[in-house]
Coordinates of C-alpha atoms and ligand atoms in Angstrom, one line a residue:
X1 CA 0.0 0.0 0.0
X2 CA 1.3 3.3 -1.1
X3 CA 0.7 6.2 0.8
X4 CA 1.0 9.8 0.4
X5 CA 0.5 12.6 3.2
X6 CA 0.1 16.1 2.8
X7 CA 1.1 18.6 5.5
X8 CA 2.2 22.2 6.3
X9 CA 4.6 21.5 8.6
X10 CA 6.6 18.2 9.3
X11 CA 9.8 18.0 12.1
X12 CA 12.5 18.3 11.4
X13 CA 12.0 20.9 8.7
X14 CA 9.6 23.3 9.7
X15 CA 7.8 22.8 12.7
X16 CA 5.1 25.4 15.0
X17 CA 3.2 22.7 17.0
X18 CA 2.4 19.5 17.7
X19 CA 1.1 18.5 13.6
X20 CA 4.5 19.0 13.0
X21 CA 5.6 15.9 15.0
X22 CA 3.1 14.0 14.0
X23 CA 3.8 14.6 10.3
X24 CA 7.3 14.5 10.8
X25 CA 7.0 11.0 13.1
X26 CA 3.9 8.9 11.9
X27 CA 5.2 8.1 8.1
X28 CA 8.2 6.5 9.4
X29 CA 6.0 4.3 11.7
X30 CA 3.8 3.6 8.9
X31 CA 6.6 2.3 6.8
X32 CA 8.2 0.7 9.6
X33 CA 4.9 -1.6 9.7
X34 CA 5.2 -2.7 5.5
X35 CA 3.7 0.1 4.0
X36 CA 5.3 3.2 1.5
X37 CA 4.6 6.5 2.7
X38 CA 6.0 9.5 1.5
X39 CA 5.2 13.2 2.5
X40 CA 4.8 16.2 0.4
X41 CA 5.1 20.1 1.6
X42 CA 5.7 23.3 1.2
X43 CA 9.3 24.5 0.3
X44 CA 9.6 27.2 3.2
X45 CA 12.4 29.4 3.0
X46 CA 12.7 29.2 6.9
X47 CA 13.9 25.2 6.1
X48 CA 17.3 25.4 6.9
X49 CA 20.3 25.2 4.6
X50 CA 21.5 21.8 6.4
X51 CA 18.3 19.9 5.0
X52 CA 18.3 22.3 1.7
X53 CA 21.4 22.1 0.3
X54 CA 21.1 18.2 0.3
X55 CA 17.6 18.1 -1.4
X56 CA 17.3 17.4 -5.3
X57 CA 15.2 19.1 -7.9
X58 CA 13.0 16.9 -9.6
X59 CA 10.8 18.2 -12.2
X60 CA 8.6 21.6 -12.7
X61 CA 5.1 22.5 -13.9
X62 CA 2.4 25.1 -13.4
X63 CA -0.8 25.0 -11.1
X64 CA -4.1 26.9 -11.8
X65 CA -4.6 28.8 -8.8
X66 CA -8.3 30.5 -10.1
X67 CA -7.7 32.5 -13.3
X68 CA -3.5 32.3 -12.6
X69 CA -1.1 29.6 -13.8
X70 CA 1.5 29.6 -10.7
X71 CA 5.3 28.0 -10.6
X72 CA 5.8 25.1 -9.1
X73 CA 9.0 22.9 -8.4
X74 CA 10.0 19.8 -6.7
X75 CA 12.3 18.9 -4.6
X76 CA 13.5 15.9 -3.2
X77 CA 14.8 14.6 0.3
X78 CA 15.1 11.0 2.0
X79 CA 15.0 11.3 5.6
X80 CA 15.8 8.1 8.0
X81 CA 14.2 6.1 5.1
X82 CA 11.2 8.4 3.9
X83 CA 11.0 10.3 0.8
X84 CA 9.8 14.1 1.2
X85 CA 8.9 16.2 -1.4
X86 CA 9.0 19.9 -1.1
X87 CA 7.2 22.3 -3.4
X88 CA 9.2 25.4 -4.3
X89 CA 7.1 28.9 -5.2
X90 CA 9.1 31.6 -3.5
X91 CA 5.9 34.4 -4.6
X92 CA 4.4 32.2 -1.8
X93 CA 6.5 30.4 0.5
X94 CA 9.8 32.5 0.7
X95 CA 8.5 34.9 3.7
X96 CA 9.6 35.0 7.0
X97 CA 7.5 32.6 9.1
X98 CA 5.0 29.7 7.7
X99 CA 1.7 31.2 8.3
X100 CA -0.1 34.7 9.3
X101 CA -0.1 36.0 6.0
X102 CA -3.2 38.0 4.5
X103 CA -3.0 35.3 1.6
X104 CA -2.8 31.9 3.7
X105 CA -5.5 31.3 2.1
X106 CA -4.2 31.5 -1.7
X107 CA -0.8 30.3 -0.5
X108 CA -2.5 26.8 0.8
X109 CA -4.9 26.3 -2.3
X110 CA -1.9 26.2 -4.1
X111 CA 0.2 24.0 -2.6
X112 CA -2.9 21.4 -2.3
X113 CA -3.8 21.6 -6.2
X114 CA 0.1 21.3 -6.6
X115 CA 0.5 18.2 -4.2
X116 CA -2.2 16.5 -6.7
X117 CA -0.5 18.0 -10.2
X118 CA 2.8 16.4 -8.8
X119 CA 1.2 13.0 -9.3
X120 CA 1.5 14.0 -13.0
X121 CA 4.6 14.2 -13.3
X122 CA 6.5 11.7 -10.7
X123 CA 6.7 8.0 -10.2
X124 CA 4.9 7.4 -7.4
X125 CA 1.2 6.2 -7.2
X126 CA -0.3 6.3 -3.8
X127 CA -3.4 4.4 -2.8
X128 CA -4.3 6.6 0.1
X129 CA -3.7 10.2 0.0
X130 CA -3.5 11.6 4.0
X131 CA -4.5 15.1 4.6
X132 CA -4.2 17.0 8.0
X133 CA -5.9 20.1 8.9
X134 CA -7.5 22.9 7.1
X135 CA -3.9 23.6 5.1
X136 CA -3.9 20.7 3.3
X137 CA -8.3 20.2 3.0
X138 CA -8.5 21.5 -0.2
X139 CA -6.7 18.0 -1.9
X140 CA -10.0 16.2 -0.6
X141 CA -11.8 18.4 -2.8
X142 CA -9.5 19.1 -5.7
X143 CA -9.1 15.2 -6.1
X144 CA -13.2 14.8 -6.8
X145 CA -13.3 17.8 -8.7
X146 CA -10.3 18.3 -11.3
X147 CA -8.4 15.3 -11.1
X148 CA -10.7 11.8 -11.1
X149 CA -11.1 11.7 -14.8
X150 CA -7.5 10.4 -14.7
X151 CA -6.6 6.8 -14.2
X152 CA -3.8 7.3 -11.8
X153 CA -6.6 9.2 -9.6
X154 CA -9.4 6.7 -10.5
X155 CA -9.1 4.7 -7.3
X156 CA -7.1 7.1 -4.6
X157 CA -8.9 6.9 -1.1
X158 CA -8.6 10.1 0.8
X159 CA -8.2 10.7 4.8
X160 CA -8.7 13.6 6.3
X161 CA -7.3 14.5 9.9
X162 CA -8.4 16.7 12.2
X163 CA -5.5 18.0 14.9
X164 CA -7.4 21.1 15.8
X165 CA -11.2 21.8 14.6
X166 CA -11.0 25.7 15.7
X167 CA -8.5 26.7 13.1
X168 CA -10.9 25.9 9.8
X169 CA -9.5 27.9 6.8
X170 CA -12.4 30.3 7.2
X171 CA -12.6 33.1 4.0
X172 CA -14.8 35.1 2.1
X173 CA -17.2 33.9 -0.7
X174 CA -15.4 36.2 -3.4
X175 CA -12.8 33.6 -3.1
X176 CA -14.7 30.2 -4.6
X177 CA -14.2 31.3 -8.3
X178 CA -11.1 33.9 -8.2
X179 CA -8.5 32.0 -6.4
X180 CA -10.0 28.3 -5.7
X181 CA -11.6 28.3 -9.6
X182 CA -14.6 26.9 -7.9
X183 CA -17.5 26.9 -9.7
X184 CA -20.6 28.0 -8.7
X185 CA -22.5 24.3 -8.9
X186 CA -19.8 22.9 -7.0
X187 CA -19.8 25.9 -4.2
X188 CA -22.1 23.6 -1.9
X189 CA -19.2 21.4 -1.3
X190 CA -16.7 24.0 0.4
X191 CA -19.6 26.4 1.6
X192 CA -20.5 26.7 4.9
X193 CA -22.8 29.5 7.0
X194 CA -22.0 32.2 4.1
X195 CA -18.5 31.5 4.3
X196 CA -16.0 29.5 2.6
X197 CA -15.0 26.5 4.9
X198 CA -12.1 24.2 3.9
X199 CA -12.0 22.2 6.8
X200 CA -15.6 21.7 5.5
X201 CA -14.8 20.5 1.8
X202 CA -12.8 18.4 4.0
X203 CA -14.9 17.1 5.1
X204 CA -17.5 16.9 2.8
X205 CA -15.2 15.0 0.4
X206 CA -12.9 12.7 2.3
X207 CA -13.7 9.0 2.1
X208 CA -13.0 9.3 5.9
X209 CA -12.4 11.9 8.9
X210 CA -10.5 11.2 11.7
X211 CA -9.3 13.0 14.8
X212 CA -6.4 12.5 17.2
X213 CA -7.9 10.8 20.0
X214 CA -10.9 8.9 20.6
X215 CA -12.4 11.5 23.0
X216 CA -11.9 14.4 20.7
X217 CA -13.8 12.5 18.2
X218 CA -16.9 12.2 20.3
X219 CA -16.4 15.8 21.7
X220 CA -16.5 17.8 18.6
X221 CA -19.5 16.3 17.8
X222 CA -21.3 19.1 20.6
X223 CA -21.0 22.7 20.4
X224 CA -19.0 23.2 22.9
X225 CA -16.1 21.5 21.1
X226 CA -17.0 22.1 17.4
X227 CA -16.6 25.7 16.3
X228 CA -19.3 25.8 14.8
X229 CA -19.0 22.3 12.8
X230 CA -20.8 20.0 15.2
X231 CA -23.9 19.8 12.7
X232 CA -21.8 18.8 10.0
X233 CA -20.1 16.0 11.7
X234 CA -23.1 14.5 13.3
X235 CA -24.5 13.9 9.5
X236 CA -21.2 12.3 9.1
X237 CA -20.8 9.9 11.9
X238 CA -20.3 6.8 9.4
X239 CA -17.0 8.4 8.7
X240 CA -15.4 9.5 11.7
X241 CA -13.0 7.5 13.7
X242 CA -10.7 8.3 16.4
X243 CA -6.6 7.6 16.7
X244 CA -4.5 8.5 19.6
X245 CA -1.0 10.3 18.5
X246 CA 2.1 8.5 19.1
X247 CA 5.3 10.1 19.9
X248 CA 8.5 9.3 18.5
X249 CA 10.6 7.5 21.8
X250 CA 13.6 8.1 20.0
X251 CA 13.7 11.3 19.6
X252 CA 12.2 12.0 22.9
X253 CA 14.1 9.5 25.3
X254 CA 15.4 10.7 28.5
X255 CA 18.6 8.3 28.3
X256 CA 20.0 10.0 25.0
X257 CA 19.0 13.3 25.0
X258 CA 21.1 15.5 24.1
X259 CA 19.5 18.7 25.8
X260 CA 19.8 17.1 29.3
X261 CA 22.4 18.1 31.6
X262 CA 22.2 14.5 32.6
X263 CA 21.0 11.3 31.1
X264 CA 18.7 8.7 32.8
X265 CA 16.4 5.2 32.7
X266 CA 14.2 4.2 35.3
X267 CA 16.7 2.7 37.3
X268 CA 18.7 6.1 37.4
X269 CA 15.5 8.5 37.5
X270 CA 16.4 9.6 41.0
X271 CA 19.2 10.7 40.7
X272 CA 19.2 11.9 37.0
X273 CA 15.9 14.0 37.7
X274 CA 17.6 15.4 40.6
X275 CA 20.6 16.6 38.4
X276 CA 18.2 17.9 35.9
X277 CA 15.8 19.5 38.4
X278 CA 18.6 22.0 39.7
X279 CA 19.7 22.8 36.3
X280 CA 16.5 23.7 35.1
X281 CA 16.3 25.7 38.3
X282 CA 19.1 27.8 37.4
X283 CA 18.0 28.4 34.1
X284 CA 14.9 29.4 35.3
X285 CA 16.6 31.9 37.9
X286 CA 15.0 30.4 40.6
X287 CA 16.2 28.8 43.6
X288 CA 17.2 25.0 44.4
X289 CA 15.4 23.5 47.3
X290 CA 13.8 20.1 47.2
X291 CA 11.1 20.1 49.8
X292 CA 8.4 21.9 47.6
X293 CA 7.2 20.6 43.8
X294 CA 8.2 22.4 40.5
X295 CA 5.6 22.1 38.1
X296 CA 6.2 22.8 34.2
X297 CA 4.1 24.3 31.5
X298 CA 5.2 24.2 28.1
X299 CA 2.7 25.3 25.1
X300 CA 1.4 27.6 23.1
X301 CA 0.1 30.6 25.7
X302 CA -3.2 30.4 24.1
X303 CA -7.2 30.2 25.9
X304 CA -7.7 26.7 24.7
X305 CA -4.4 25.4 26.3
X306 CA -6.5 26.5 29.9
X307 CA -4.6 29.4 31.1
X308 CA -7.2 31.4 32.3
X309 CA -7.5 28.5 34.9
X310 CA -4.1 28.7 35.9
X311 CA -4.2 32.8 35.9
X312 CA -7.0 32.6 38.1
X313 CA -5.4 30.8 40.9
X314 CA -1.6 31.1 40.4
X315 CA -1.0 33.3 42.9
X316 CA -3.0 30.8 45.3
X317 CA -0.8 28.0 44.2
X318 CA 2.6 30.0 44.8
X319 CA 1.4 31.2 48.2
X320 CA 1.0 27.4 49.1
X321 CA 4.7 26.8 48.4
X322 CA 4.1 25.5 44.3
X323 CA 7.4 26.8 42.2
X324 CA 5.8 27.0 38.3
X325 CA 8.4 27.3 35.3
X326 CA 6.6 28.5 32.1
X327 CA 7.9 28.1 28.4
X328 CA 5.4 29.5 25.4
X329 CA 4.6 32.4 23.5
X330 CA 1.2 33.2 22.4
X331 CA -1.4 36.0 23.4
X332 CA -0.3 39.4 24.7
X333 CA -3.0 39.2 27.4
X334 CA -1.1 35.9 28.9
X335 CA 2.6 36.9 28.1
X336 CA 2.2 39.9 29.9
X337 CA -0.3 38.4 32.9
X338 CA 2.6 35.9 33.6
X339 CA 5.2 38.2 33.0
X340 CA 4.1 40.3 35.4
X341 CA 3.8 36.9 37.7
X342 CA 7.0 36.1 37.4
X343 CA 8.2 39.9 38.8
X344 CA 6.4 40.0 41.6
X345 CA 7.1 36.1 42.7
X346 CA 10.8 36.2 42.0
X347 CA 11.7 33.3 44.0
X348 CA 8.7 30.8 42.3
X349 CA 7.6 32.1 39.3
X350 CA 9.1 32.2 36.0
X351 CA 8.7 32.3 32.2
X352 CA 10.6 32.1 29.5
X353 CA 8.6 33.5 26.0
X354 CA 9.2 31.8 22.7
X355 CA 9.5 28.1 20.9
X356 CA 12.9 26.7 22.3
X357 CA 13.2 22.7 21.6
X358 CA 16.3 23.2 24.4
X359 CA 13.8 24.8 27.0
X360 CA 11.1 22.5 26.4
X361 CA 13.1 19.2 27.0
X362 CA 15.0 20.9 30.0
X363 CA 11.3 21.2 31.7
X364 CA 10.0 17.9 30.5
X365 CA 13.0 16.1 32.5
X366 CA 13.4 18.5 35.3
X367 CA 9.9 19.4 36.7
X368 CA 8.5 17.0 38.9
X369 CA 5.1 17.8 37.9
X370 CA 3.5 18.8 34.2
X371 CA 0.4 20.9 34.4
X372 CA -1.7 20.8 31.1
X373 CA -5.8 22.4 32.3
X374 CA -6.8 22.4 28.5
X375 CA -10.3 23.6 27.6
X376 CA -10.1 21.8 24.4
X377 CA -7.1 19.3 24.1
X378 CA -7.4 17.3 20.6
X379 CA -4.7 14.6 21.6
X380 CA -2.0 16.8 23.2
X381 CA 1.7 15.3 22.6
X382 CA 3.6 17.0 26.1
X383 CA 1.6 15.4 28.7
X384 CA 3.1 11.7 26.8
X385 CA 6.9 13.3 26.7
X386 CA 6.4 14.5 30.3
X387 CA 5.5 10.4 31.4
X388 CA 8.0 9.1 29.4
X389 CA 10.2 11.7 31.2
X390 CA 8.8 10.7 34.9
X391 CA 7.1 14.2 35.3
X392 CA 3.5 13.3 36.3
X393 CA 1.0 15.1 34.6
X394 CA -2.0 17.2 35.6
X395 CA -4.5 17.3 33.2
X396 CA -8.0 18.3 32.8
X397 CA -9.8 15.2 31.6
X398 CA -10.7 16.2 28.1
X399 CA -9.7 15.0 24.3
X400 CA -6.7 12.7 24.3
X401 CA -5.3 13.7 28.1
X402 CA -8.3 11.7 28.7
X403 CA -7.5 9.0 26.9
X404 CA -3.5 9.0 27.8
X405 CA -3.8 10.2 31.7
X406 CA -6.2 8.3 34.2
X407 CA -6.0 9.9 38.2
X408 CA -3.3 8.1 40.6
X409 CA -5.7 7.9 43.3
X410 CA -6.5 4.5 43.3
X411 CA -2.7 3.8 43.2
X412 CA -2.6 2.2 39.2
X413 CA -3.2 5.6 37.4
X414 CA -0.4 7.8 36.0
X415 CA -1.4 11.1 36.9
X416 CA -4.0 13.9 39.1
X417 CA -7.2 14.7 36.8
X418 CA -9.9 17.1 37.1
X419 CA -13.4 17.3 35.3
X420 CA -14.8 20.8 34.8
X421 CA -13.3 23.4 33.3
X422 CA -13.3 25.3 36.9
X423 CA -10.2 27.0 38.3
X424 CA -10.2 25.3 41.8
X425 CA -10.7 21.6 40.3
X426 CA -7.6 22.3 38.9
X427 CA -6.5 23.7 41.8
X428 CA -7.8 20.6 44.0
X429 CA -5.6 18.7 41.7
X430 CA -2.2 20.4 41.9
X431 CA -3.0 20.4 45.9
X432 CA -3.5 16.7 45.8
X433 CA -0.3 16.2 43.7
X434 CA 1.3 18.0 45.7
X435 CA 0.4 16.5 49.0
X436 CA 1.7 12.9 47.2
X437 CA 4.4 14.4 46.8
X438 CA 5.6 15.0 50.3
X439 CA 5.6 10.6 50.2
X440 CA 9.0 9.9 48.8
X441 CA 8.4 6.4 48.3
X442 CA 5.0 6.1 46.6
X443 CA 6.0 9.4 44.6
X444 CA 8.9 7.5 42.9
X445 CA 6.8 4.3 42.4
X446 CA 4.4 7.0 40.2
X447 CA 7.4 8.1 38.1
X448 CA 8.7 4.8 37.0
X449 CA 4.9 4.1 36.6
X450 CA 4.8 7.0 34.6
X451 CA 8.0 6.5 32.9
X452 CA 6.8 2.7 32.1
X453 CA 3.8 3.4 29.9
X454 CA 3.8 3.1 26.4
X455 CA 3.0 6.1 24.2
X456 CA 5.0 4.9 21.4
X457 CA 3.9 5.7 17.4
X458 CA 4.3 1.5 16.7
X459 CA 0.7 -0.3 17.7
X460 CA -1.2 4.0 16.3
X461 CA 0.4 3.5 13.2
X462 CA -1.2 -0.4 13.1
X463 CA -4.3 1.9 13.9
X464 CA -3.9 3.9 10.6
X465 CA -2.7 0.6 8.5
X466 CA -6.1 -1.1 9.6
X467 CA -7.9 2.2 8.5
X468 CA -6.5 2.9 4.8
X469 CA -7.2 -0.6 4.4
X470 CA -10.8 -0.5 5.3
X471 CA -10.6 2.3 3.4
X472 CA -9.7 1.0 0.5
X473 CA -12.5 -1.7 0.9
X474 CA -14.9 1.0 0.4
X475 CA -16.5 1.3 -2.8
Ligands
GLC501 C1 -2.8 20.1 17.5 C2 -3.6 19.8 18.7 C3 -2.9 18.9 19.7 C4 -2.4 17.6 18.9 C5 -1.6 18.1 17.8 C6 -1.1 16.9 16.9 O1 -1.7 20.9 17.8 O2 -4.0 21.0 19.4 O3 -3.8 18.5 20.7 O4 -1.7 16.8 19.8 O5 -2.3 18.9 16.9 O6 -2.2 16.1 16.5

């Protein structure tokens, strides 16, 4: 079975979140387990020259982008056994950054009707084309509406996945003809509440939707999940399946990494999170007693991720003895709330603003505790580095932290869980974490718990292999 998976962002290229793992982690898994999967996107000019200068120009051609006919080349790149493709139009990918620009929504149309011209002209025929988010939606509908006459098309099954339903691809209707080249018969397809939706040609036209965990792919069938798609998705049940994220163990291992100041298994964790504890302490500026918990954020500082939880009781937290290291950048009103934190609670509080890989893996191995209170969490990828790490999550039981984090309580569960999205549950459970704490023993039996479950990529991507197959069962 040949796959091919379209994406904005795949690690180690480019990378602004956690569909940049997956991307950049799930086709080796898939090919580790017999089938070909390659991955196609854009040719950023923010790649950097290490990757570049080793990639190989394949073959050109233009794309209709509406009324335009628009450059496109290929590059390509094997990487630990997969074959990427890059596609090279520097009118819309040589800008500083990978999104936020007033013509996203031209610059991704593009690349989609370009990922299916490439077929054209390259030797590779997937069976399954794999499409995440609202960047890469429009191949769903492109496929079905320019491209099925061919026979190389004739028989592709598409999947569509969701990693985040509020970010849709949302624009206005003088779009359809002038830069998708929709035409009006077909506008039903990609239309959606007087806008156009591409997360909705999405899913409209995929052979099958999924989402990233289980959870998420009952919750966003209610209104308080959906963004406004929950309708949609209830017509479309027959379709929808759920899939947990994996992460990649190697790359995230606590006994190779090169980012800690010291290395550890489960039979060194004491010691080795003791080492790293005080060094993430100094980096943090704050100082290096023992008796009281450090607990670590790490995300984008954005409402969904739960922050105005953790703004509403922080204070009560650090008065109780909690020290909190932050790492994310995000919206002015939380940079500057915490900010502000972290000058008036010099000796507990502190942030660091930005996307540092270094930063991140010095908090996932040195804090004892990881605090992720998400309003909406579709899968979530920290709070399975933080176990594998033996830093025991707190989570608010929703999308996949539910299905990766069950409370300690009852002495089998990995981590402290709360239900509503209510700052003193989450409260109650930071308190209750860390009152376990204070008991040495039955704290380090939780972090070689923690550190013993599996959250590898290898029985997910079995998941997906059993899915394109059924898939390509269908009619
Ligand atoms: C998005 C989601 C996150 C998920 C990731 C990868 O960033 O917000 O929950 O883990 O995609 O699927």
């Amino acid at each position: 079975m040949n796959i091919l998976f379209c994406t904005s962002e795949a690690y180690p290229f480019v990378a602004s979140g956690g569909l940049a793992d997956v991307c950049g982690s799930l086709p080796h898994a898939i090919q580790k387990n017999g089938s070909q999967c390659r991955v196609v996107l854009p040719l950023y000019s923010s790649i950097a020259a290490q990757y570049r200068e080793k990639f190989t120009y394949l073959t050109n051609f233009t794309v209709a982008v509406g009324w335009r006919n628009q450059y496109c080349g290929v590059f390509q790149y094997e990487h630990e056994g997969v074959i990427f493709y890059f596609l090279d139009n520097e009118y819309y990918f040589k800008r500083s950054g990978i999104y936020g620009f007033y013509d996203d929504g031209e610059r991704f149309a593009f690349f989609a009707r370009a990922a299916l011209e490439m077929l054209n002209y390259i030797d590779y025929a997937p069976d399954i084309i794999h499409t995440n988010d609202w960047q890469t939606a429009l191949v769903n509908l492109y496929i079905n509406l320019y491209y099925r006459h061919l026979p190389k098309f004739y028989n592709i099954k598409t999947l569509f996945t969701i990693h985040n339903i509020q970010y849709q691809g949302k624009y206005g209707l003088d779009m359809l003809e002038d830069t998708l080249g929709i035409n009006r018969k077909d506008s039903y397809l990609i239309e959606f509440e007087g806008c156009v939706n591409y997360m909705k040609a999405a899913i409209e036209c995929a052979d099958k939707v999924n989402t990233v965990s289980p959870t998420y792919a009952q919750e966003i069938l209610d209104p308080w999940f959906s963004h406004g798609l929950d309708s949609l998705l209830r017509a479309r049940t027959y379709k929808l399946n759920g899939i947990l994220n994996g992460i990649d163990i190697a790359q995230y291992n606590p006994e190779t990494d090169l980012y800690l100041k010291t290395n550890f298994g489960v039979e060194t964790v004491k010691k080795g999170k003791a080492e790293c504890r005080a060094d993430l302490l100094e980096l943090f500026d704050l100082p290096k007693d023992t008796d009281t918990p450090v607990i670590g954020m790490v995300g984008r500082l954005v409402s969904h991720k739960g922050l105005d939880l953790v703004r509403h009781v922080a204070e009560y937290m650090l008065q109780e003895g909690i020290k909190m290291v932050m790492l994310g950048s995000g919206d002015y009103t939380y940079e500057s709330f915490f900010s502000e934190l972290a000058a008036r609670y010099p000796q507990q509080f502190s942030i660091k603003i930005g996307f540092l890989p270094e930063v991140a893996h010095k908090i996932y191995a040195g804090a004892d505790m990881f605090l992720m209170p998400s309003k909406s969490e579709p899968c979530g990828l920290a709070q399975m580095v933080a176990l594998r790490y033996g830093t025991v999550p707190i989570v608010r039981e929703t999308g996949g932290l539910k299905d990766t984090i069950t409370d300690s309580g009852d002495g089998i569960g990995n981590g402290f869980t709360f239900k509503s999205y209510n700052a003193h549950d989450m409260l109650d459970a930071c308190l209750r974490a860390k009152a376990a704490y204070t008991d040495v023993q039955n704290w380090e039996t939780l972090v070689k718990r923690d550190m013993a479950c599996n959250n590898s990529w290898d029985a997910r991507a079995k998941e997906y292999i059993s899915l394109y197959e059924n898939m390509l069962a269908l009619w």
